[in-house]
XYZ file of C-alpha atoms in Angstrom:
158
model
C 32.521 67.435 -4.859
C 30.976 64.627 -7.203
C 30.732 65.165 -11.234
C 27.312 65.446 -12.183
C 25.631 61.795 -12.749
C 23.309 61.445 -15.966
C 21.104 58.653 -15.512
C 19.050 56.909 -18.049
C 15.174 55.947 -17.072
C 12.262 53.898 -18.498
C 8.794 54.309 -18.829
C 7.070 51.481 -19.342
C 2.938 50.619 -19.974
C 1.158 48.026 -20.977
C -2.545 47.826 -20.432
C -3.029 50.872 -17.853
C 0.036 49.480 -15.490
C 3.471 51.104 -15.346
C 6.222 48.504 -14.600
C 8.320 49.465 -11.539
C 11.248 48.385 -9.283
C 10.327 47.716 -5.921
C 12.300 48.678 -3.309
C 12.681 48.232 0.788
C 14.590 50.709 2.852
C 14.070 51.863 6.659
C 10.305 53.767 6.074
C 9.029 50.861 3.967
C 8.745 50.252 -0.207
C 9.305 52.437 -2.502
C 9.250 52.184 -6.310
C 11.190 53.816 -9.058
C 11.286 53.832 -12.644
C 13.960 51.004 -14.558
C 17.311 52.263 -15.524
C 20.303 53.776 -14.160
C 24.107 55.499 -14.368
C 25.326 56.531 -17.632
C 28.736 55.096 -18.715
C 31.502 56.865 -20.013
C 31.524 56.146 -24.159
C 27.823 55.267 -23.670
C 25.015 56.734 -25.374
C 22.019 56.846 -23.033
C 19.706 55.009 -24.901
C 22.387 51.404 -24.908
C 22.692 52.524 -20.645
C 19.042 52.148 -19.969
C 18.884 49.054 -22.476
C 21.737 47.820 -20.077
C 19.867 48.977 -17.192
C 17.309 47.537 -17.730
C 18.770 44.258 -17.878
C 20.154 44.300 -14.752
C 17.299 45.390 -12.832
C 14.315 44.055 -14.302
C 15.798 41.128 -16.685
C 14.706 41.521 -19.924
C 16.055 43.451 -22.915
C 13.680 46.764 -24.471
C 13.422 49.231 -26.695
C 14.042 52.569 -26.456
C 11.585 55.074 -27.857
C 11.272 58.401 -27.424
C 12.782 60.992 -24.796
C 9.575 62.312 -22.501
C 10.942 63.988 -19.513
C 14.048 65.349 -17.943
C 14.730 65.583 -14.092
C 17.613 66.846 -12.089
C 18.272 65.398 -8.396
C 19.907 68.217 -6.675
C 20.480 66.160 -3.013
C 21.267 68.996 -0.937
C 17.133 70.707 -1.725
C 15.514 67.516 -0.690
C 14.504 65.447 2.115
C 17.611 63.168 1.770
C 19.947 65.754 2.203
C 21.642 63.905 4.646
C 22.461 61.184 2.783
C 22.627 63.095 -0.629
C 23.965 66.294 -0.363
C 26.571 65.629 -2.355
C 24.563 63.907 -5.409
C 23.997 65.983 -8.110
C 21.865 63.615 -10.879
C 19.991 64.846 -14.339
C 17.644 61.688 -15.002
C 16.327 61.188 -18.847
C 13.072 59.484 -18.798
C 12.349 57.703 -22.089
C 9.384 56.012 -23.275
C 10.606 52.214 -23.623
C 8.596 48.782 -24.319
C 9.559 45.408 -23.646
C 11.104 43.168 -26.212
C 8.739 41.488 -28.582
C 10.197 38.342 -27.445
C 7.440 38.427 -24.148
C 4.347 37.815 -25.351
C 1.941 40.882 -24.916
C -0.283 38.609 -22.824
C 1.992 37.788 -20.301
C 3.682 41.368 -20.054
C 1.516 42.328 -17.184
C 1.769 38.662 -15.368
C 5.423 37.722 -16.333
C 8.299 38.276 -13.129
C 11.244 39.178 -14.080
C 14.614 38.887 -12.616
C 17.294 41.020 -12.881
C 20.953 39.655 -13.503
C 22.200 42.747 -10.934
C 19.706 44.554 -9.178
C 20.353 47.772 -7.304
C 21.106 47.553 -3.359
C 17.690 48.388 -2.152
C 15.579 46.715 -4.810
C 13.615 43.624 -3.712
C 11.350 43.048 -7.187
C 9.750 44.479 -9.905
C 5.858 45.543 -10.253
C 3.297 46.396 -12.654
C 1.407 49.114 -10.613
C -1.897 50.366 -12.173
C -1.471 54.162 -13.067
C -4.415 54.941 -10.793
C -2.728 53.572 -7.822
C 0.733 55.742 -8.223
C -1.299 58.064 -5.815
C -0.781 55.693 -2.924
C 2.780 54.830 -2.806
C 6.178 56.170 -2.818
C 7.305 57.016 -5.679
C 10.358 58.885 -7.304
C 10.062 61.069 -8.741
C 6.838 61.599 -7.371
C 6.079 64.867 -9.779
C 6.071 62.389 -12.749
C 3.046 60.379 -11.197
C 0.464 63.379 -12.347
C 2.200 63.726 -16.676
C 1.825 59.716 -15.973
C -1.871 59.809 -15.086
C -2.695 62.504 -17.909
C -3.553 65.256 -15.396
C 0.007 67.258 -14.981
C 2.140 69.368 -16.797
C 3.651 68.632 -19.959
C 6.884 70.056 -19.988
C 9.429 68.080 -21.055
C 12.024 69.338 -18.289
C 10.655 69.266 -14.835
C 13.399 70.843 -13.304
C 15.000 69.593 -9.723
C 12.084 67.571 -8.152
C 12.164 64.471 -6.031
């Protein structure tokens, strides 16, 4: 059996758009929110700065805690693949450094120095349009949009 994973996540806006990684697997893209693993010794908030990094190339700060998800593999449709994964996901509110201008936030690429497996790019994708592709978590695309629950713990969703 695997420890339980925490796993540090960022929440991003500028100008109505949320900025996402964009990702290829067997079905098609999919998007999901910056960040990733937790390090032993690491506070979350320098994991998701370093997450960050590596997957969308450019440093942030960290704001406030918004949400909490678990991943429980084995209740969801990749329980083939994840039975075994056990995750609890902290989504913070981030920005992007003040060293991008805030006019070329929404137009600027960025590259990641390591990118995860799957990920072919980053997006800005305009919170109206969350509704039309696949995205995980998908229960955050609703508190996103202004029209969902706003618990701070969502429980184990995918």
């Amino acid at each position: 059996m695997k420890p339980i994973r925490n796993s540090a996540k960022a929440i991003i806006i500028y100008d109505g758009k949320v900025l996402l990684t964009k990702n290829k697997d067997q079905e098609g893209f999919f998007y999901l929110f910056p960040g990733g693993g937790q390090e032993h010794g690491e506070q979350l908030s320098e994991a998701l700065k370093r997450e960050c990094m590596e997957e969308i190339g450019c440093h942030i700060r960290v704001r406030d805690l918004a949400y909490v998800r678990e991943y429980i593999g084995k209740n969801h449709q990749f329980a083939q693949w994840d039975a075994d994964v056990h995750q609890v996901e902290f989504y913070f509110v981030a920005e992007l450094d003040e060293r991008i201008p805030p006019t070329e936030q929404e137009t600027q690429i960025f590259a990641g120095t390591n990118p995860d497996e799957y990920q072919v790019g980053v997006e800005w994708v305009a919170l109206s349009a969350l509704d039309h592709i696949r995205v995980y978590p998908a229960q955050l695309i609703p508190r996103l949009q202004g029209r969902g629950e706003k618990d701070v713990y969502m429980g184990d969703t995918n």
